[in-house]
Phi, psi and omega in degrees: 000130179285159184229159176249137175263112188241133175249131180227108186063234178267356183262148178217136177204169178260139177230155181296142175253150358281160177207152175275168176300320179299319178301317182294316179296321182300325179299323185269320187202100182295323182294320179294323179302322180297331182267352187279143177250328179200195180201167171248128176246113186051041176088349181265130179286130183220165174286154178295332182270010176295134181274132177265130180252158184300137180203159176283345183281143172284127182265111179271120185245129177233114180296146172254112184255165186295335183280005182249165177298316179299320180295319179296322178296319177297316179301313185290320179294319178295323180290326175300320178291324176297320176302313180297322179298319180294319179295317178298323180292319183277328185230076180305141182097358177297137177260131185262141172257247179237159181214078183272161166284148176245116185255340183241016178258114182291350184269325189220165180247341177190169171211166170222129176267136184202166174235106181273161179300336174225162180292125179278151179234172179302331180294341179280340186299313178300326179292316179295317180298320178299317179294324176301318181293323178296317179293322180298319182293343183273002177052047182288138186278137169273118183242134181251139172232134174261118185224164180287161184301317182299319181292319179298316179299320179298317181301312186280336173292319178297328180274001181056054179245079185296327181292320177296320178299321179297317178296318181297317177302320184283322194253341185259129176264305183238289180236160178203176184257145174238135179248140175242145162256103187298139182085007177225168179279006188276135170211139184215151172271113191201150179275337182076194359278173178228168174296158182293327180203163186294342179296342178285347184261101187242339186231093180216162183206134171274139192242322188199164179226133180215169174279155178204152174255146177303123182062019177073010184258121183297344177282345183267182186294142176285132180234180170240144181243124176258123179260147174206182172216166181208147177223171182288327183228158178294327179298318178295319179296315180299318179296320180293320180295323176294318178298320180297321178299318177292323181297324180297327178290335184260006186310121186293336179291317178292313181295327178299321177289311186296325182263003176059050184263319183199169174211162175228129185231134176297339178296332181254338177128133177300143176078010179245123191266132170259111180278120178278166183308317182291319176296325180294328176297314179299316180300316181296324177291322175300313182291326179298315178302313180298315184296323177300313181291321179298319180296317179298329187263010172081027176275150172255143182264133183228165176224140183223162183293167179269353188216151179206166179301143182300328181302327179300320182284336174291316179297318184291339183097356180291325176301323184278323189247351190222010189301325182296336181262005181255150174289151183299150180296155173233147184258134175228115181051048176067015176244133182272138179233158173228145168296144186278132172268347183216158175264346190309307184298331180290319178292328173299319179299323178293318179298319185284351186291343180219152173297144182240140175254162177301334179288338182280345185265146005280150168257123183240112181250134179233142181208135168275074192269129178283130179229167187225131179234136181275065181291143178291146187299326181291346182262350184290142181205094177052229177277347189279335176217110188228176180256338176228126183205162181257127179262132173281075196268144171214144175229128182248129178253116193226156170285158179306323182285352181260350187303310186302310183295321182290320177296319179298320178293323176299321179294316178299318179302311182299313182298318180298313184293313182293328177296324179299325180275357179092013177268092183266356176247098183245133182245139181242137176234134175261107182267119185240169182294319180061212182267001182294135183235009187241021184248013177067033180298139182256150171102168184276154181303317183295327177293319179297315181300314181297316182295317179297321179294323179298314181294316180298321181297317180296320178296316182293321180299322179276005181054041179265122175289139181212159176251133179272123183248113182282139172077012183245016177292160169292161185293343183252000179167167179287166184208158170255120176262139184245126180237147179237156175253129184271188187298337181246019171089008179278148180259131180238131172281122182236267190281171178207146174233113187242133179259124190235121175249358184271313180297320174303326178287315183295324181263007176054049178286147183215158163216154179270122182279178178289352174269005180068017177253162180276137180226158176269131171281162165271160179234131177247124174266127183224122171225137181263311178283335188086297170213144179300318182297310182298316181294324176300315177300318178296317180297317179304315183285324179298314181270358186055034179083349181268080184294146173298162188310315187293335180264338190302133178300319173241122184267329182221131173255127178264120187236093176288140183285324180226165182298331183289350179265356186301321181297317177296320179300317180294325178295315178299316180299318181298318180295320178294318179296320178298329179276002174095018179258152180268121192227144169233139178247126180260098180257019176296157180274044178266162174291154184298327179298320179292322179294318178296316181299320180295318178294323177295318179295328177277359174058041179283131187301317183229143174237134175253112182269120185241121177229195182299320182294318179295321178296316182296322184264003184051051180233180173226137174269121191260132174236127180261146187307318184261319186280338187085211184293130179239010172108171180267149179201168176288159179297324180296319178298318180295316180299319180297320181296312184279338177296320179294319178297318181293314183296319183275355185053047182288157181261000000 
């Protein structure tokens, strides 16, 4: 009998072949097998029922359990397929599109695009969800078959699934996998892995129904998209639904309108933000904080064009790896140009403009640079996903011996800035190349290993806990992704610190070393907010529109009780403005209760109620947004109190 050599954690033993992945895990730990949804075999994600065949290679097996990010992704992807199975069961003749898990979208956990025989409505969602639960209780098996391209096309042509046939034509070269949910009408072209059977899916909810275009292109067929989410336990799902209810109250799109912060108009183009005066004040304060810190850390401020010759993007690798996200070229005097999706090549141009010595490094360039991405209309979402946005971008050109210190300073920078906004729960992920071979990664293996070690070393030196994410590096190098948890527990992907050894090679960057020879610098890409627009949207929802004093568009509302106090109100407002505070005076002939209510709705931090008594005593009656009335005081006392809050950027 042949045997398999299996490694599980630190343990290794031989087991009889053939055996499934589940059989192998069971030999080592029966309890873990009960919690497992899938597994990694030598780093590759596979189904638990995958059969292991005899080989001279040691098979390293790592279970994927529900309590991990990988496990949650398997759960959600499997639930998306369960959704499709239920729709096919209820509405025969439905044509299927795609149904991915969503791991970084705080609103949803998965979706499935489809074309049903009739238009589905919100009233259909409870019916579909009920059928999903019925199928889940039957413990139906997810079965995978690996077959050739011709056979897969034949299967889906027979099922009259033109969209699946189109995907197969595009993505399959020789063989690929097909998944069945046995006992249901569902079959899909998919890489997997999935849970072993539907009984593993116990906590899910359908959330919304929307329109969608095939592949997000408005020129393609109109479809419907069903959104849902799934968790390992009902307790997790219930907590998330409660959080979602709170999130709806904080929706930045609604608050943006109510507080007059920004707008988006189809007249100008979807995904393009019009910053209103009040929103612009918040933005300027955000940028002021960054500039103060950048100045302290020795960054230089630069400005670059919005457009450049197409050849620049070919050299950078964006034409090869990022073209789908770039706007189409435009011709000027027989030369092709593209709107920039990134600032990196422009900062490279500044570096290349002069010879550099080892004494000149590091060079740190910072820019609030506007960039443009050709995002599909179906993916746009308020400020959180747009087509034109400003990146709080920085590029550092460093010697190899400077990488560690500069990355460590970027980490300190991120922690300091996010702490100022009240984000005290910051999560770090080290995204590496891993075993992925289909993402167009550039550069030699030894460069990748060295770069990944440099980033890991900086994280460890700062005693920062981090999660290593395989296969999620940028195409030009590994990166540290920074995520924050907001006031209601949602996780947001924001900043990134990326180490790049490819662009310096592609653009032939050099510096003269102390040996008088030419050397290649490393390049560090650093953004903390990711985009000003996205971070602004996160802040609106984090604070529920009630910005702290230092960020608030209007810091003080002056509310005279009667018209005869208006002159005193204007005098108070003038003194506050002279002291550098943002003030609005409400001299309408409304009752004071209405004025207070309006200021509360506008979420203004402080209100000064002025009546005959305040005029007589040359005082102001102070009302705070949350505490209510806090008493009368002199204007100087009030200015001193809020000046300290403003200066310290207190929350």
